[in-house]
């Protein structure tokens, strides 16, 4: 099946988008931050653009016009000013994963050919350590600044109020403005070249399906394209106030402090929210049993057209500030039970499908058009088709449209592997149903083909096992071709934790797997179980590096 694109364009570049937001929503806070004394400080669009323009002029004064400027640190006002200053009139921004080791940061600085790096103060020692190994970096800028340091001060530069023609700089929306290095599960990272056009296409595509509300909380790392495009750019374009979650330690507290309408998260955080709810319920009269009965009652009433979720679950929603109505989850598959659970209490939890090479959004479920188990419908700016389909209609997902990257930086060989006549080959497998909803089955590289021609999608089996054996913390299903054997057998490698619960889990593991196997077709059954002593090696996105298993 092939889903066609529809035109959806507003501003040509990110500077025009910021100007439009300032002119349209100037009376609203663009950003809100938490102060040290737990107060909320609001920042207007005008103030942000004033600082952005001043810092942009300062960067031009350092001879960085058209150059690559790296930015590293947690989400902060300084990070956002730095990023937008670069892309809106200086050169190319290179957001760097803040979880990388020192030597990995140095590699990206060299491979990106960055000439300047702007860093949060907690990376001062890192920059000092790697400085000799990155001779191409001629300018270090500390977001805080230290007297007598090798690095310039962000605030001193922004306060110089130079005039170097920053606001008059022409922007070509089709040229690279951001260079993002992937941290994939299959090995060496690649530099993805994104443009103003691709980022805005993805942001506007999200708004075609989503009703965000007035306030959102930015939680995910801003160097990831999902958060940068949809947690930041899309919110600014929509006039939604962005509240910065300054620390994961304060996540629960910040929900109450900022009272967001929407939060974009990954499954790990969604599960944490569910845990908060379950914990609260257990402390109430009637506990889990009464809560389950109320959920069922609410579900039945809702099916009849009666919506009393706001009344029944008001106390629970107060845990999140009282206004939360939308959770958008990306980054990894999400169990359907969680979508139903949050919907039952009056919070819409929807999933989307994105990949950095598509800026990143490809498809998304919306407030009024969603289907559990799917990743929604393709956004208007792009076409999606399935190729090399098997007998079940499963095949590789290809994407073409304004959201697709220019290619991999200085890597024509890898670009050639994924671009086919203008189509980006995602490497993901799935299908599109009769209503146009996209479903993801797994990764093409992980596909297991048995000697009888049957296709095995390990992610599908892993999800089924996790659903039925919830004490398994991590699992990878694979099929090694062992010496002397003509047929591959499915192996499940699992991690059960390292606490006292592991002993109890191991005692029932074989019995529970036997029950799971009885529910699976013969060719999908697990033949051997390996129990690990340690967690699987992961990327900074917390995805398992399957190629190391």
XYZ file of C-alpha atoms in Angstrom:
549
model
C 0.000 0.000 0.000
C 1.140 3.552 -0.738
C 0.131 6.658 1.240
C 0.520 9.908 -0.769
C 1.654 13.286 0.498
C -0.371 16.484 0.748
C 1.069 20.021 0.780
C 1.443 21.664 4.193
C 3.773 24.632 4.448
C 3.837 27.855 6.423
C 7.164 29.504 7.229
C 10.159 28.830 5.003
C 12.783 28.619 7.735
C 13.207 28.507 11.492
C 13.859 32.241 11.777
C 10.568 32.997 10.016
C 8.879 30.520 12.351
C 10.261 32.334 15.409
C 9.202 35.714 14.008
C 5.707 34.405 13.326
C 5.480 33.032 16.874
C 6.657 36.350 18.333
C 4.118 38.308 16.311
C 1.249 35.885 16.938
C 1.862 34.793 20.534
C 3.944 37.653 21.916
C 1.729 37.999 24.982
C 2.420 34.398 26.030
C 5.508 32.930 27.647
C 7.643 31.121 25.103
C 9.548 29.326 27.856
C 9.253 28.740 31.571
C 12.064 27.609 33.835
C 12.215 26.509 37.441
C 14.280 28.744 39.719
C 16.398 27.484 42.609
C 13.682 28.469 45.106
C 11.014 26.471 43.177
C 9.473 29.508 41.540
C 8.479 29.720 37.870
C 10.229 32.261 35.646
C 8.603 33.088 32.310
C 10.500 34.207 29.196
C 8.673 35.973 26.356
C 9.338 35.436 22.648
C 10.733 38.963 22.338
C 13.329 38.400 25.067
C 14.386 35.073 23.565
C 14.852 36.547 20.094
C 16.757 39.509 21.502
C 19.249 37.146 23.161
C 19.347 34.901 20.085
C 20.170 37.818 17.784
C 22.808 39.210 20.152
C 24.523 35.841 20.522
C 24.266 35.238 16.776
C 26.030 38.536 16.083
C 28.733 37.538 18.582
C 29.282 34.192 16.845
C 29.611 35.964 13.500
C 32.163 38.238 15.143
C 34.196 35.128 15.969
C 34.381 34.261 12.272
C 31.901 31.377 12.428
C 29.709 32.346 9.461
C 28.860 29.177 7.544
C 30.768 27.024 10.035
C 29.659 24.112 12.196
C 29.024 24.843 15.856
C 28.507 21.986 18.319
C 26.192 22.298 21.332
C 26.245 19.942 24.317
C 24.377 19.928 27.598
C 20.964 19.267 29.146
C 17.924 21.212 27.976
C 18.316 24.788 29.166
C 17.642 28.357 28.106
C 21.285 28.707 27.068
C 21.167 25.522 24.969
C 18.097 26.721 23.086
C 19.496 30.210 22.478
C 22.742 28.638 21.236
C 21.016 26.221 18.860
C 18.646 28.749 17.330
C 21.383 31.390 17.084
C 23.429 29.010 14.963
C 20.685 27.723 12.645
C 18.980 31.104 12.179
C 21.900 33.002 10.711
C 25.337 31.643 11.616
C 25.883 28.167 10.196
C 25.209 24.530 11.042
C 24.351 23.285 14.536
C 25.770 19.969 15.729
C 23.794 18.823 18.794
C 25.849 16.279 20.745
C 24.521 13.525 22.978
C 25.284 14.580 26.548
C 25.596 10.930 27.662
C 28.597 10.155 25.457
C 32.045 9.428 26.850
C 34.813 12.010 26.409
C 36.498 10.141 23.554
C 33.162 9.716 21.747
C 32.479 13.449 22.009
C 35.919 14.128 20.553
C 35.222 11.784 17.624
C 31.996 13.626 16.743
C 33.700 17.011 17.011
C 36.358 15.826 14.577
C 34.029 14.009 12.161
C 31.575 16.912 12.043
C 34.439 19.352 11.364
C 33.015 21.686 13.986
C 35.061 24.833 14.665
C 33.297 25.864 17.866
C 31.665 24.031 20.750
C 29.190 25.583 23.192
C 28.920 23.528 26.367
C 27.073 23.437 29.674
C 29.343 24.160 32.620
C 29.251 20.557 33.861
C 31.217 19.626 30.727
C 34.071 21.994 31.567
C 36.440 19.173 32.586
C 35.443 17.116 29.545
C 36.296 19.979 27.204
C 39.552 20.631 29.005
C 40.484 16.943 28.677
C 39.660 16.589 24.974
C 40.952 20.001 23.888
C 44.333 18.645 22.661
C 42.598 15.945 20.571
C 40.271 18.351 18.723
C 42.607 20.862 17.040
C 39.820 21.921 14.670
C 37.931 23.537 17.554
C 39.213 27.088 17.700
C 36.559 28.453 20.036
C 35.154 26.981 23.256
C 32.139 28.716 24.819
C 30.969 27.911 28.353
C 27.241 28.496 28.932
C 28.123 29.711 32.420
C 31.639 31.064 32.058
C 34.621 31.026 34.424
C 37.142 33.844 34.941
C 40.518 33.096 33.394
C 39.233 29.986 31.622
C 40.269 28.699 28.195
C 36.598 29.074 27.212
C 34.671 32.224 26.386
C 31.567 33.085 28.410
C 28.146 32.681 26.778
C 26.689 35.647 28.665
C 29.672 37.911 28.058
C 29.441 37.254 24.319
C 25.671 37.750 24.237
C 26.050 40.958 26.232
C 28.497 42.595 23.820
C 25.617 43.737 21.581
C 27.695 43.637 18.399
C 26.251 44.422 14.992
C 27.582 41.950 12.436
C 24.547 41.669 10.170
C 23.107 38.572 11.835
C 19.456 39.485 11.290
C 20.090 40.267 7.625
C 21.777 36.950 6.838
C 20.022 35.026 4.082
C 18.860 31.508 4.869
C 18.524 28.769 2.262
C 15.900 26.417 3.654
C 17.135 23.575 1.429
C 20.708 23.559 2.755
C 21.923 21.712 5.845
C 21.273 23.585 9.091
C 21.670 20.741 11.606
C 23.975 17.739 11.701
C 22.787 14.999 14.050
C 24.830 11.907 14.813
C 22.774 8.777 15.326
C 23.362 6.476 18.289
C 21.813 3.457 16.654
C 21.647 -0.129 17.858
C 23.568 -1.468 14.868
C 27.024 0.039 15.313
C 28.908 3.103 14.078
C 27.022 6.397 14.174
C 26.414 8.476 11.049
C 25.913 12.208 10.628
C 22.363 12.983 9.443
C 22.042 16.236 7.461
C 18.743 18.037 8.147
C 17.457 21.306 6.707
C 15.086 24.086 7.773
C 12.641 22.634 5.258
C 12.808 19.088 6.629
C 12.529 20.119 10.293
C 9.566 22.419 9.660
C 7.850 19.801 7.495
C 8.036 17.291 10.346
C 6.883 19.850 12.932
C 3.954 21.036 10.816
C 3.076 17.428 10.040
C 2.685 16.717 13.733
C 0.379 19.707 14.161
C -1.843 18.352 11.389
C -2.939 15.578 13.768
C -2.218 16.798 17.298
C -3.995 19.294 19.532
C -1.316 20.181 22.062
C -2.829 22.701 24.436
C -1.323 25.803 26.032
C 1.525 24.344 28.106
C 3.934 21.433 27.615
C 6.777 20.028 29.704
C 10.078 19.336 27.922
C 11.591 16.209 29.488
C 13.523 14.279 26.834
C 17.125 15.118 25.837
C 16.996 18.046 23.430
C 19.855 16.773 21.271
C 17.528 14.018 20.012
C 15.584 15.010 16.917
C 12.267 13.895 18.474
C 12.513 16.398 21.314
C 14.186 19.157 19.309
C 11.661 19.055 16.450
C 8.492 18.186 18.333
C 9.169 19.127 21.933
C 10.627 22.507 20.923
C 10.087 23.636 17.296
C 6.539 22.291 16.982
C 5.582 23.826 20.332
C 6.919 27.254 19.388
C 5.079 27.116 16.075
C 1.868 26.175 17.897
C 2.211 28.959 20.474
C 2.521 26.401 23.274
C 4.575 27.468 26.299
C 7.548 25.150 26.831
C 8.416 24.391 30.457
C 11.925 23.022 30.901
C 12.269 20.002 33.165
C 15.590 20.896 34.777
C 16.294 17.446 36.242
C 14.833 13.953 36.106
C 14.964 14.077 39.889
C 12.293 16.778 39.804
C 10.134 15.232 37.067
C 7.170 14.378 39.322
C 7.450 17.680 41.177
C 7.697 19.679 37.943
C 4.478 18.131 36.647
C 2.712 19.723 39.607
C 4.686 22.969 39.379
C 4.196 23.655 35.648
C 0.783 21.938 35.216
C 1.285 20.947 31.539
C -1.430 19.996 29.065
C 0.958 17.764 27.121
C 4.199 15.847 27.648
C 6.254 13.941 25.069
C 7.938 10.882 26.561
C 9.521 7.495 25.889
C 8.065 4.232 27.284
C 10.323 4.289 30.349
C 8.659 7.502 31.555
C 5.170 6.301 30.639
C 5.723 3.274 32.855
C 6.917 5.584 35.627
C 3.692 7.583 35.410
C 1.690 4.366 35.649
C 3.728 3.390 38.711
C 2.946 6.758 40.326
C -0.752 6.131 39.753
C -0.661 2.567 41.078
C 1.252 3.671 44.159
C -1.262 6.435 44.859
C -4.190 4.059 44.368
C -2.799 1.514 46.816
C -2.798 4.155 49.551
C -6.484 4.958 49.073
C -9.502 3.230 50.592
C -10.345 0.156 48.567
C -6.920 0.084 46.938
C -6.285 -1.580 43.599
C -9.530 -3.559 43.638
C -11.737 -0.470 43.972
C -9.681 1.352 41.340
C -10.038 -1.528 38.867
C -13.805 -1.577 39.424
C -14.003 2.179 38.823
C -11.969 1.826 35.624
C -14.390 -0.798 34.355
C -17.396 1.339 35.248
C -15.897 4.373 33.522
C -15.042 2.313 30.441
C -18.595 1.003 30.130
C -20.101 4.472 30.584
C -17.725 5.965 28.022
C -18.771 3.296 25.515
C -22.375 4.489 26.013
C -21.383 8.100 25.387
C -21.120 9.133 29.050
C -17.752 10.636 29.959
C -17.262 10.998 33.720
C -13.510 10.354 33.721
C -12.793 13.913 34.834
C -14.963 13.361 37.901
C -13.792 9.835 38.730
C -10.056 10.375 38.295
C -9.577 14.044 39.227
C -7.387 13.114 42.210
C -5.134 11.002 40.016
C -4.732 13.761 37.430
C -3.696 16.125 40.231
C -0.536 14.004 40.518
C 0.406 15.491 37.148
C -0.765 19.039 37.797
C -4.448 18.529 37.031
C -4.411 19.577 33.346
C -2.552 16.767 31.582
C -4.616 15.521 28.635
C -2.058 14.314 26.058
C 0.960 12.022 26.228
C 2.859 11.393 23.010
C 5.253 8.475 23.128
C 8.077 7.821 20.707
C 11.423 6.081 20.606
C 10.309 2.489 21.251
C 7.219 0.267 20.976
C 4.563 0.777 23.636
C 2.289 -1.957 25.032
C -1.350 -1.447 24.032
C -2.428 -1.967 27.648
C -0.771 1.338 28.588
C -2.646 3.228 25.877
C -5.942 1.807 27.116
C -5.045 2.415 30.769
C -4.332 6.130 30.322
C -7.294 6.627 28.012
C -9.531 5.061 30.667
C -8.486 7.724 33.191
C -8.915 10.591 30.727
C -5.379 11.058 29.392
C -4.892 10.344 25.691
C -1.690 8.387 25.115
C -0.742 8.170 21.452
C 2.278 6.854 19.624
C 4.123 7.973 16.550
C 6.874 6.669 14.333
C 10.011 8.626 13.727
C 13.566 8.162 12.601
C 16.303 10.796 12.702
C 16.699 10.637 8.930
C 13.097 11.897 8.596
C 13.528 14.879 10.933
C 12.192 12.596 12.615
C 8.401 12.234 12.218
C 6.898 9.862 9.647
C 3.504 9.049 11.149
C 1.493 9.772 14.286
C -1.803 8.967 15.940
C -3.901 12.063 16.591
C -6.295 13.307 19.238
C -9.298 12.285 17.164
C -7.844 9.667 14.815
C -5.902 6.881 16.477
C -5.708 3.116 16.429
C -4.169 1.050 19.210
C -1.205 -1.012 18.063
C -0.465 1.331 15.167
C 1.919 4.282 14.922
C -0.744 6.389 13.246
C -1.127 7.766 9.751
C 1.712 9.277 7.681
C 2.029 13.031 8.141
C 0.873 15.205 5.202
C 4.326 16.181 3.910
C 5.452 12.664 3.074
C 4.557 9.518 1.202
C 4.962 6.076 2.742
C 4.980 2.771 0.906
C 5.702 -0.853 1.739
C 8.010 -2.824 -0.557
C 9.167 -6.440 -0.790
C 6.011 -7.626 0.966
C 5.755 -11.199 2.229
C 2.627 -13.353 2.154
C 1.271 -11.455 5.175
C 1.702 -8.038 3.577
C 4.712 -7.184 5.743
C 7.567 -5.387 4.040
C 10.121 -2.611 4.362
C 8.846 0.905 5.052
C 10.008 3.542 2.557
C 9.489 7.296 2.973
C 9.638 10.169 0.489
C 8.925 13.821 1.217
C 10.093 17.165 2.559
C 10.964 15.652 5.955
C 13.634 13.327 4.544
C 17.305 14.145 5.150
C 19.789 15.339 2.545
C 21.953 12.302 3.288
C 24.768 11.223 5.596
C 27.568 13.750 6.024
C 30.551 12.922 3.800
C 29.377 9.332 3.510
C 28.067 8.720 0.007
C 28.399 4.956 0.385
C 26.013 4.785 3.353
C 23.691 7.352 1.770
C 23.511 5.225 -1.371
C 22.481 2.209 0.680
C 19.383 3.914 2.095
C 18.251 6.254 -0.723
C 16.451 4.643 -3.675
C 15.034 6.907 -6.408
C 14.208 9.599 -3.859
C 12.811 7.141 -1.318
C 14.443 6.661 2.072
C 14.662 2.989 3.036
C 14.037 2.993 6.782
C 15.159 -0.555 7.482
C 11.955 -0.986 9.489
C 9.340 -3.579 8.624
C 5.600 -3.102 8.781
C 2.327 -2.766 6.917
C -0.409 -0.211 6.216
C -3.979 -1.290 6.892
C -7.076 -0.504 4.839
C -7.690 2.717 6.815
C -4.183 4.044 6.204
C -2.701 3.301 9.643
C 0.935 2.231 9.753
C 2.015 -0.728 11.880
C 5.645 -1.492 12.771
C 6.723 -5.123 13.002
C 10.471 -4.916 13.524
C 13.830 -4.089 12.023
C 14.860 -5.537 8.664
C 18.334 -6.288 10.026
C 16.798 -8.293 12.868
C 14.538 -10.374 10.613
C 15.088 -14.114 11.016
C 14.370 -16.275 7.970
C 13.940 -19.978 8.697
C 14.905 -22.709 6.220
C 11.210 -23.264 5.445
C 10.927 -19.637 4.315
C 9.013 -18.455 7.373
C 9.828 -14.929 8.563
C 10.337 -14.320 12.271
C 10.140 -10.783 13.666
C 11.993 -11.039 17.007
C 10.538 -7.774 18.358
C 7.026 -9.187 17.944
C 7.901 -12.266 20.016
C 9.762 -10.177 22.605
C 6.715 -7.952 23.106
C 4.472 -11.002 23.516
C 6.819 -12.568 26.070
C 7.118 -9.323 28.062
C 3.339 -9.033 28.141
C 2.927 -12.567 29.505
C 6.033 -12.773 31.722
C 6.202 -9.268 33.250
C 9.096 -10.028 35.619
C 11.468 -10.241 32.640
C 13.233 -6.887 32.659
C 15.057 -7.213 29.331
C 14.893 -9.721 26.499
C 16.448 -10.348 23.091
C 15.246 -13.134 20.803
C 17.685 -14.387 18.171
C 18.391 -17.534 16.151
C 22.041 -18.599 15.890
C 23.004 -21.201 13.310
C 24.895 -23.614 15.507
C 27.630 -25.920 14.279
C 26.335 -29.208 12.897
C 22.743 -27.936 12.696
C 20.796 -27.252 9.485
C 17.990 -25.306 11.140
C 17.999 -22.202 13.289
C 16.361 -22.443 16.717
C 14.944 -19.458 18.567
C 16.835 -18.439 21.685
C 15.545 -15.990 24.297
C 18.248 -14.236 26.279
C 16.758 -12.555 29.338
C 17.798 -10.340 32.223
C 15.810 -10.776 35.435
C 17.532 -8.238 37.666
C 20.011 -8.860 40.460
C 17.844 -8.698 43.577
C 16.136 -11.433 45.603
C 13.320 -11.501 43.056
C 15.688 -13.107 40.540
C 15.742 -16.434 42.404
C 11.955 -16.597 42.466
C 11.817 -15.634 38.799
C 14.281 -18.334 37.741
C 12.228 -20.965 39.550
C 9.156 -20.263 37.421
C 10.867 -19.196 34.193
C 10.742 -22.516 32.327
C 7.127 -23.120 33.303
C 6.105 -19.620 32.202
C 7.957 -19.968 28.890
C 6.207 -23.289 28.293
C 2.854 -21.526 28.726
C 3.932 -18.762 26.326
C 5.074 -21.310 23.751
C 1.682 -23.006 23.809
C 0.155 -19.705 22.674
C 2.567 -19.306 19.760
C 2.715 -21.019 16.362
C 5.241 -23.858 16.351
C 7.778 -21.943 14.235
C 7.725 -18.991 16.679
C 8.344 -21.013 19.832
C 11.401 -20.478 22.011
C 13.670 -23.521 22.113
C 16.283 -22.296 24.589
C 16.473 -19.715 27.392
C 19.682 -17.974 28.460
C 19.639 -15.974 31.701
C 22.088 -13.068 31.842
C 23.826 -11.824 34.977
C 24.025 -8.249 33.712
C 21.899 -5.843 31.688
C 22.329 -5.732 27.924
C 24.681 -3.109 26.522
C 22.649 -0.094 25.416
C 22.819 3.092 23.390
C 22.357 6.458 25.103
C 18.679 6.214 24.107
C 18.551 3.084 26.313
C 17.925 0.821 23.317
C 19.621 -2.571 23.442
C 22.614 -2.942 21.122
C 21.407 -6.122 19.465
C 24.575 -6.513 17.401
C 26.566 -7.179 20.610
C 24.334 -10.074 21.724
